[in-house]
PDB file of C-alpha atoms in Angstrom:
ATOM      1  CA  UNK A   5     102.921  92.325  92.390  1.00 81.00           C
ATOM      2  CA  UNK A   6     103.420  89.466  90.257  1.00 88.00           C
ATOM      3  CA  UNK A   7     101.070  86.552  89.914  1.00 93.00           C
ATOM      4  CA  UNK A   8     101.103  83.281  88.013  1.00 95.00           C
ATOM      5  CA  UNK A   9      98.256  82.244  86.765  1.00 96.00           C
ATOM      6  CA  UNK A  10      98.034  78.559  85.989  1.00 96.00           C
ATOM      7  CA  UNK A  11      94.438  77.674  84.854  1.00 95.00           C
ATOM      8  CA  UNK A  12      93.259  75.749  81.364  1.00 94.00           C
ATOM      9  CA  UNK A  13      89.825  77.314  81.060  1.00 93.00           C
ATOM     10  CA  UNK A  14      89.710  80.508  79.126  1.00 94.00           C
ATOM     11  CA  UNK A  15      86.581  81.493  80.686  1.00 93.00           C
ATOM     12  CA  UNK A  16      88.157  80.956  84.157  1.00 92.00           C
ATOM     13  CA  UNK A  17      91.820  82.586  83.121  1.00 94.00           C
ATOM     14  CA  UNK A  18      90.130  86.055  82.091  1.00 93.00           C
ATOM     15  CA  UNK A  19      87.785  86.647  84.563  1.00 91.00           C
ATOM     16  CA  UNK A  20      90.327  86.216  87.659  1.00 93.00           C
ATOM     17  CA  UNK A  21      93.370  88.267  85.275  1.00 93.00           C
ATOM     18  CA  UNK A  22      90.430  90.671  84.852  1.00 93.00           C
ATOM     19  CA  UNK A  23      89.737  90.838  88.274  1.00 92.00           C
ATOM     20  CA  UNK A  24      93.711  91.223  89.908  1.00 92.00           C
ATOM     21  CA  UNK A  25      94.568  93.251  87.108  1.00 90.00           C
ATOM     22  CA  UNK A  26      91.658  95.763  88.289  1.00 89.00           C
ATOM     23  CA  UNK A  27      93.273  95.763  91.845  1.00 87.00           C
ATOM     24  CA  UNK A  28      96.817  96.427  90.435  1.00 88.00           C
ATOM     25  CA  UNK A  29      98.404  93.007  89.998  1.00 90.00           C
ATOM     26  CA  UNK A  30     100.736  91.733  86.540  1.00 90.00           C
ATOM     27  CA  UNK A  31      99.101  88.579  85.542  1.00 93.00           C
ATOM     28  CA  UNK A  32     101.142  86.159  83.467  1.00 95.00           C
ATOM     29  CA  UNK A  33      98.823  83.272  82.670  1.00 96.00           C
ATOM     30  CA  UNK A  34      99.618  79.557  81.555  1.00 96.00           C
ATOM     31  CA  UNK A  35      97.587  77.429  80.139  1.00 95.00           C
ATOM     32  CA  UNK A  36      98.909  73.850  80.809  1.00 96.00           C
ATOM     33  CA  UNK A  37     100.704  72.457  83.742  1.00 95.00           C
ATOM     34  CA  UNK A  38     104.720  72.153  81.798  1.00 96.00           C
ATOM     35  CA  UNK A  39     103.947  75.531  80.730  1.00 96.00           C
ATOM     36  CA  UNK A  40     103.597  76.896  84.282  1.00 95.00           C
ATOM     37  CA  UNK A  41     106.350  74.953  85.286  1.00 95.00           C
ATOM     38  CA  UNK A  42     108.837  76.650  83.038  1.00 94.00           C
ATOM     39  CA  UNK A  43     107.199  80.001  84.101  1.00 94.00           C
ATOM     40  CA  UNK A  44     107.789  79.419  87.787  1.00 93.00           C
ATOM     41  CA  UNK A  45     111.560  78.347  86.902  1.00 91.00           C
ATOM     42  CA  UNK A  46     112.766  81.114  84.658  1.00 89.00           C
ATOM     43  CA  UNK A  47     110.429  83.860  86.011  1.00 89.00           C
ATOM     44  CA  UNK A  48     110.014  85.587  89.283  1.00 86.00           C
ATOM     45  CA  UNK A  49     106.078  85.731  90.841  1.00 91.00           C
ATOM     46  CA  UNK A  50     105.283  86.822  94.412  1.00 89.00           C
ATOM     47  CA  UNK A  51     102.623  84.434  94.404  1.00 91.00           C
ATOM     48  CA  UNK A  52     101.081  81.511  92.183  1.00 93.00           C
ATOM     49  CA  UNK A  53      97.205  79.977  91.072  1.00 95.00           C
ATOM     50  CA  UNK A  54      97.073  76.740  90.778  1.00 93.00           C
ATOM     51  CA  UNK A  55      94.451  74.950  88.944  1.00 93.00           C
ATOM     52  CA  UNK A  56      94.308  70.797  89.691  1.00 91.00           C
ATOM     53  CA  UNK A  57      93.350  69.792  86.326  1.00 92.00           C
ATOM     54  CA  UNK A  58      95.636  70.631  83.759  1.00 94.00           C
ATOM     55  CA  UNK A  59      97.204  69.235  80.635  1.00 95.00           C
ATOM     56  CA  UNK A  60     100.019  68.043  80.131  1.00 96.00           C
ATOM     57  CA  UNK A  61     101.255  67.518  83.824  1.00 94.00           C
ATOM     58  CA  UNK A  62      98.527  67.913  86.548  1.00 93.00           C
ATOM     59  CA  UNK A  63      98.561  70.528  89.252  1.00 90.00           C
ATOM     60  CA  UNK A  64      99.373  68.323  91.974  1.00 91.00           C
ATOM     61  CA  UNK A  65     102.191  67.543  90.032  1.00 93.00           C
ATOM     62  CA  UNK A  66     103.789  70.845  89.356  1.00 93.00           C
ATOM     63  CA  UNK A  67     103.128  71.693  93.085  1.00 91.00           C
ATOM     64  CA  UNK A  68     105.338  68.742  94.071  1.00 91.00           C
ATOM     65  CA  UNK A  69     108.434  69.453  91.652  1.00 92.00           C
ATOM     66  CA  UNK A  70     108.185  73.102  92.751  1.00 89.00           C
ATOM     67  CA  UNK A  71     108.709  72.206  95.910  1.00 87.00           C
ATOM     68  CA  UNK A  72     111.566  69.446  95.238  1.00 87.00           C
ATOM     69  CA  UNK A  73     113.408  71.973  93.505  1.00 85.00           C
ATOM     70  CA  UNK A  74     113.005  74.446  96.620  1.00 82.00           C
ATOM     71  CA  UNK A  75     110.826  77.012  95.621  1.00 83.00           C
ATOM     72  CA  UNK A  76     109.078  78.482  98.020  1.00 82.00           C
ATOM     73  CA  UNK A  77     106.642  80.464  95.550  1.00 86.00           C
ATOM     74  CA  UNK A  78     103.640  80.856  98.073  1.00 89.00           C
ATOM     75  CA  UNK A  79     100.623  79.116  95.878  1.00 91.00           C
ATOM     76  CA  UNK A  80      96.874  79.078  95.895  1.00 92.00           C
ATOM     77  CA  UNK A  81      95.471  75.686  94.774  1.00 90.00           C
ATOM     78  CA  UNK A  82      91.713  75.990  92.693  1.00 89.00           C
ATOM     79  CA  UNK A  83      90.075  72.880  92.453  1.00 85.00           C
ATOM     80  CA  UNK A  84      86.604  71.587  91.724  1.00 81.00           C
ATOM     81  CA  UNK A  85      87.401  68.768  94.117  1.00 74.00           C
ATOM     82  CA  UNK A  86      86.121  69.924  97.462  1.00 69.00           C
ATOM     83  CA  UNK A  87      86.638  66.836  99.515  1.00 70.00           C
ATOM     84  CA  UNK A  88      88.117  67.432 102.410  1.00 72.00           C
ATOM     85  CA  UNK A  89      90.746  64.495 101.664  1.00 75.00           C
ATOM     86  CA  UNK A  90      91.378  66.628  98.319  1.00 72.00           C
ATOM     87  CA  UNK A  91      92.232  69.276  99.986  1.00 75.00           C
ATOM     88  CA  UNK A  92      94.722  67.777 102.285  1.00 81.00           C
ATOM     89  CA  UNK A  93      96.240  66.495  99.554  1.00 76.00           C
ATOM     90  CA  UNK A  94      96.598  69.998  98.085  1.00 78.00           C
ATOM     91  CA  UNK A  95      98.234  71.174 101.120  1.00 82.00           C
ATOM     92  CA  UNK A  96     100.283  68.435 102.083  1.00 81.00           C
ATOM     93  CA  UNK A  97     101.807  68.415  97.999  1.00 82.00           C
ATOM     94  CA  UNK A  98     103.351  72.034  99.181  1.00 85.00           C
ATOM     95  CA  UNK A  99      99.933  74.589  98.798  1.00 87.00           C
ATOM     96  CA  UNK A 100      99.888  77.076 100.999  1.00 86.00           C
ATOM     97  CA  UNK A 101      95.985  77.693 100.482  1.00 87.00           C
ATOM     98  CA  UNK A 102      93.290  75.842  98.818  1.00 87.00           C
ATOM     99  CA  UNK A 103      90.465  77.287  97.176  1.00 87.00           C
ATOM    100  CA  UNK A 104      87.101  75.182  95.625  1.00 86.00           C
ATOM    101  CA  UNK A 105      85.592  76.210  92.152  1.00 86.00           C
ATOM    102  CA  UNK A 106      83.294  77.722  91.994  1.00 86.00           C
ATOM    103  CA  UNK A 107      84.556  80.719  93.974  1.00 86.00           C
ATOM    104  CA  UNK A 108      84.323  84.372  94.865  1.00 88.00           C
ATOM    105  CA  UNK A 109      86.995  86.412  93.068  1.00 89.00           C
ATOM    106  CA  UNK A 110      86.993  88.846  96.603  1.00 90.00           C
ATOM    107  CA  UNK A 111      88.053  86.137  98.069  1.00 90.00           C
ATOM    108  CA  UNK A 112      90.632  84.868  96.102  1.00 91.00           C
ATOM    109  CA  UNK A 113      91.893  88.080  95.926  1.00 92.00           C
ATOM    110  CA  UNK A 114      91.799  88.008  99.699  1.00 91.00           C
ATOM    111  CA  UNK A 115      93.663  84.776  99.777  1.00 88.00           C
ATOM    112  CA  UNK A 116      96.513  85.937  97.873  1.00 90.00           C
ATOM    113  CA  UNK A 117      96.946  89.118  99.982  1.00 88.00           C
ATOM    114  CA  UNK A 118      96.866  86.949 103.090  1.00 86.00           C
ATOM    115  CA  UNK A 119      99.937  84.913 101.359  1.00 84.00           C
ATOM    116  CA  UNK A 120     101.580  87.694  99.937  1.00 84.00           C
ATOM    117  CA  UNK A 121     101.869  89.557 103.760  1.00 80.00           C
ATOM    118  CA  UNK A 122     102.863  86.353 105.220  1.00 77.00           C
ATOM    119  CA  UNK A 123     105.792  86.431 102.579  1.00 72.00           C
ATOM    120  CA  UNK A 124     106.420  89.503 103.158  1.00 66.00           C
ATOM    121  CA  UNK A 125     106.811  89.280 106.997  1.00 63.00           C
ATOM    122  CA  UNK A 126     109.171  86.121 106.081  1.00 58.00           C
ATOM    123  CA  UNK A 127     111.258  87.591 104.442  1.00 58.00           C
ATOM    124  CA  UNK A 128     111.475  90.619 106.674  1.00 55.00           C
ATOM    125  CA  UNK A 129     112.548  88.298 109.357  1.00 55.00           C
ATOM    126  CA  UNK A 130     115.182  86.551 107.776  1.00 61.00           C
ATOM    127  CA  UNK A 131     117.905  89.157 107.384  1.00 79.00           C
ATOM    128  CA  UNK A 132     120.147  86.436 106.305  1.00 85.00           C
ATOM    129  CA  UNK A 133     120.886  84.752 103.235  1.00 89.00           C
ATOM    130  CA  UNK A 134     123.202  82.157 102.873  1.00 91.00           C
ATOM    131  CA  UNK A 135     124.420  79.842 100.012  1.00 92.00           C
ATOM    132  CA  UNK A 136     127.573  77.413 100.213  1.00 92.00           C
ATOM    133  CA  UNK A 137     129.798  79.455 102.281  1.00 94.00           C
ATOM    134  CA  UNK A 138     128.688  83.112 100.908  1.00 95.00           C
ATOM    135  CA  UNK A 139     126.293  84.990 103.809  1.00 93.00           C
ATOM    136  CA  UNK A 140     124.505  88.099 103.142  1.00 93.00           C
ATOM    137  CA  UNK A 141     123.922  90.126 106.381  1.00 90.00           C
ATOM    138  CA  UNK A 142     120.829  92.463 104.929  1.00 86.00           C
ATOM    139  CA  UNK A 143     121.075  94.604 107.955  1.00 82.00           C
ATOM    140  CA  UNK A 144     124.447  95.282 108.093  1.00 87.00           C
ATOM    141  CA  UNK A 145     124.558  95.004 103.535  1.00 89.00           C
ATOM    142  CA  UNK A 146     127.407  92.996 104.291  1.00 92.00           C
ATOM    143  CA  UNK A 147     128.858  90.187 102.424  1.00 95.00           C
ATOM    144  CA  UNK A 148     131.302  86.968 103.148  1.00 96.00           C
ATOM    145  CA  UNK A 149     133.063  84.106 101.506  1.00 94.00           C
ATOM    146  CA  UNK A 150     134.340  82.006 103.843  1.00 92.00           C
ATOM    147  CA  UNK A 151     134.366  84.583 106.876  1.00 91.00           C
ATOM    148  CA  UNK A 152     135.952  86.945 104.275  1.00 94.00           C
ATOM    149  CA  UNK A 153     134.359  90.165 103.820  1.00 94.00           C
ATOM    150  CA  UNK A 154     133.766  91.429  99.789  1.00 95.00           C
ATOM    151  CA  UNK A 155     133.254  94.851  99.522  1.00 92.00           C
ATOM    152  CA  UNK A 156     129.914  95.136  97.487  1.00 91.00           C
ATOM    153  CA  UNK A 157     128.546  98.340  95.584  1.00 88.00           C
ATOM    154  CA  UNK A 158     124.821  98.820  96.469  1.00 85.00           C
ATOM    155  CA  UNK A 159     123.884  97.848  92.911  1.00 85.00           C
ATOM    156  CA  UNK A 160     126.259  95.107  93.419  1.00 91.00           C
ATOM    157  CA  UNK A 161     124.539  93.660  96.585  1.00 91.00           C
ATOM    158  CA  UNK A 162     120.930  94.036  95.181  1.00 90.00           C
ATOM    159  CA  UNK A 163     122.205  91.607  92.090  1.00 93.00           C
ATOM    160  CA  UNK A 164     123.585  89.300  94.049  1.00 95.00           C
ATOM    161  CA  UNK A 165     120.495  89.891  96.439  1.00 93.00           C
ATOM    162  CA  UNK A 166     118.147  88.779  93.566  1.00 91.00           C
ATOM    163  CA  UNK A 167     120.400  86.042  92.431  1.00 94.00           C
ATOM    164  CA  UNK A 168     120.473  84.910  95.898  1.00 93.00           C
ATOM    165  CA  UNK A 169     117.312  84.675  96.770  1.00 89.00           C
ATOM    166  CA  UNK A 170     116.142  82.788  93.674  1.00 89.00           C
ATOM    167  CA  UNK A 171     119.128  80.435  94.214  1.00 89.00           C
ATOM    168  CA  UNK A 172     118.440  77.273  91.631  1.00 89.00           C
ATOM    169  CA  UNK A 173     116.548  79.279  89.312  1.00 89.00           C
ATOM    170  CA  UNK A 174     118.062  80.298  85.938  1.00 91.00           C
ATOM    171  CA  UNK A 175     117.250  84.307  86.153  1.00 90.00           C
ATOM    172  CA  UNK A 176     117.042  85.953  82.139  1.00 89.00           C
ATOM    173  CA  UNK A 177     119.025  88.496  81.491  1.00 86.00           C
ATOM    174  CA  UNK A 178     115.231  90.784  80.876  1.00 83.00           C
ATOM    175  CA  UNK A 179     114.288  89.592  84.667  1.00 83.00           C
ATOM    176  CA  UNK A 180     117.254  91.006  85.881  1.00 86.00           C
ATOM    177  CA  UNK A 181     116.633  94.228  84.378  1.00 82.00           C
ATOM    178  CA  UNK A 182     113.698  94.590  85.313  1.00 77.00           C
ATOM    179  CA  UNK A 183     114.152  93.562  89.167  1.00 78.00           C
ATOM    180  CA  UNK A 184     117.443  95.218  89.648  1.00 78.00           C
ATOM    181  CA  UNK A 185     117.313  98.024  87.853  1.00 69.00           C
ATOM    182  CA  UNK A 186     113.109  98.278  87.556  1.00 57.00           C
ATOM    183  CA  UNK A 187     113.487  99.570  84.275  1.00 54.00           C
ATOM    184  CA  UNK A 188     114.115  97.984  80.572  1.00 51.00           C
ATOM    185  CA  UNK A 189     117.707  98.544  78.619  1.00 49.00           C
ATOM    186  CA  UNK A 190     117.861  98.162  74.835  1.00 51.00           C
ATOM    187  CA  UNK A 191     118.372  94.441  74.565  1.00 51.00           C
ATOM    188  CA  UNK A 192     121.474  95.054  72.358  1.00 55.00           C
ATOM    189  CA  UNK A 193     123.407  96.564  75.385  1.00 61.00           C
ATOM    190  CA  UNK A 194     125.584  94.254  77.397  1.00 78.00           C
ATOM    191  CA  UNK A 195     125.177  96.259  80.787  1.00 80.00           C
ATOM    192  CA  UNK A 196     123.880  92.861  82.674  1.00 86.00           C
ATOM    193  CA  UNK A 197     126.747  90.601  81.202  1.00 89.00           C
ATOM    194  CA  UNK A 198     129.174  93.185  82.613  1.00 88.00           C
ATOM    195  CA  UNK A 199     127.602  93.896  85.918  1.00 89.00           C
ATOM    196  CA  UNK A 200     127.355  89.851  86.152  1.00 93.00           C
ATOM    197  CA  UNK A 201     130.954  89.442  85.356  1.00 93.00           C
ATOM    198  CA  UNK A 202     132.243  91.669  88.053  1.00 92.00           C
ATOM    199  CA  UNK A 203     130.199  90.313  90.330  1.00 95.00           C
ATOM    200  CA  UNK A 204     131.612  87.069  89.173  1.00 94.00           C
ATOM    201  CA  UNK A 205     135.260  88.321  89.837  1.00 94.00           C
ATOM    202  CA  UNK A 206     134.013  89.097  93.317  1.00 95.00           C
ATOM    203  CA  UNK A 207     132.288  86.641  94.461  1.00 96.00           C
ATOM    204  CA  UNK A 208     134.149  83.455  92.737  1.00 95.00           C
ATOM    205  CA  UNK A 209     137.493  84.009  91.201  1.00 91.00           C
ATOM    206  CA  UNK A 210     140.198  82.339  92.988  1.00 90.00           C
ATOM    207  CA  UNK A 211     137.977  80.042  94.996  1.00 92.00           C
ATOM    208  CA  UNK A 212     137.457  76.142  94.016  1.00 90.00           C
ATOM    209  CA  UNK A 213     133.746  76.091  94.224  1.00 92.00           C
ATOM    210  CA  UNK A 214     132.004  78.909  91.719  1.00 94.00           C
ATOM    211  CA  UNK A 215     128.269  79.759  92.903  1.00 96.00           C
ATOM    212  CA  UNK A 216     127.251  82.272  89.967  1.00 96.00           C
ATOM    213  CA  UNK A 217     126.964  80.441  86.460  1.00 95.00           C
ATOM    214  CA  UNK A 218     125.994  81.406  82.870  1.00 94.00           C
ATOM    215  CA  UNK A 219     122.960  78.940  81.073  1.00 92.00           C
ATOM    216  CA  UNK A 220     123.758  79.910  77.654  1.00 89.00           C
ATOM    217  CA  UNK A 221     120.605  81.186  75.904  1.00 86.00           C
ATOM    218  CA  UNK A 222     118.767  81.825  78.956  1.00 88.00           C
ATOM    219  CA  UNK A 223     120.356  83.531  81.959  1.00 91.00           C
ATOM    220  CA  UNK A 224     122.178  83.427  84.786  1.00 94.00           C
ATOM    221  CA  UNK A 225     122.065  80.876  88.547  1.00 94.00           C
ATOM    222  CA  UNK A 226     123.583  80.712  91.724  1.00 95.00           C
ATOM    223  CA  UNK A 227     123.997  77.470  92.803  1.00 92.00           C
ATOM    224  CA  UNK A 228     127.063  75.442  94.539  1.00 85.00           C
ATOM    225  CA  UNK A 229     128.770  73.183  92.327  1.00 77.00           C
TER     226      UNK A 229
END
């Protein structure tokens, strides 16, 4: 698992990356809120920790353009602001939990497994995934365009899979390899730009509206436009 650790205080960052990376859990850390930001957008966590007080753009903040952007990262807000009005508004800015410093690190932990099984169960029950007029039957690995059906190779559907589910979010060409194929490729070899651009001539040519796109320098997104 994946988390995204957004928290200022040194002291703070290491001992809770300390403590998930002891239970088994990849720990990216960043240390102001435009820096976590970008992190949420160009990488893929299963779950995020949010500190309030940040630099640069406040937690409360970040929460709120996640969310207007549609990500549906589940996310952990720490805060030394216990109020209970504090942590409405935590909640009610898109956090799924809400956690007052000082805290227990068993219980964070705890938290995060609660949100990560509740995402998991999520996603298990939606066995569709739709975007513009492309559905993805997961049961059935399935695909259609328009009520057309596309013939799909499995590594095929699990890039489009990936793409699809982060839909809006420019994926890197290193995130793809390592969430696709779960391994790294020299960075010299093209074997994502090719796999892309078949899926491309699958999935978009011929049709008016394109839904997988190239951000030069940075990746790829599926998206209607």
């Amino acid at each position: 698992m994946n988390i995204l650790l957004v928290e200022d205080d040194d002291k703070t960052a290491r001992f809770v990356e300390t403590a998930f990376r002891y239970v088994g859990y990849s720990v990216f850390r960043a240390a102001d809120g435009l820096a976590g930001l970008e992190a949420a957008r160009t990488e893929r966590f299963d779950a995020a920790i949010l500190d309030v007080m940040l630099p640069k753009l406040d937690g409360i903040s970040l929460l709120k353009q996640l969310r207007s952007e549609g990500q549906t990262l589940p996310v952990i807000v720490l805060s030394a602001l216990d109020s209970v009005e504090h942590k409405i508004r935590g909640l009610e800015s898109g956090g799924d939990d809400y956690l007052a410093k000082p805290f227990s690190v068993s219980e964070l932990i705890a938290r995060v497994q609660s949100l990560l099984r509740r995402a998991s169960r999520s996603i298990e029950d939606a066995m569709t995934l739709t975007v513009g007029d492309l559905v993805m039957d997961l049961k059935s690995r399935k695909v259609f365009r328009g009520g057309e059906r596309i013939e799909l190779q499995p590594l095929e559907f699990q890039l489009l899979e990936y793409l699809v589910r982060n839909r809006g979010r420019v994926i890197s060409k290193t995130g793809i390899m390592e969430h696709v194929w779960e391994y790294d490729f020299d960075p010299g070899t093209n074997v994502v730009e090719s796999r892309v651009c078949r899926l491309r001539e699958k999935i978009d040519k011929g049709r008016e509206r394109k839904l997988i796109h190239t951000v030069r320098g940075f990746g790829y997104v599926v998206e209607e436009r």
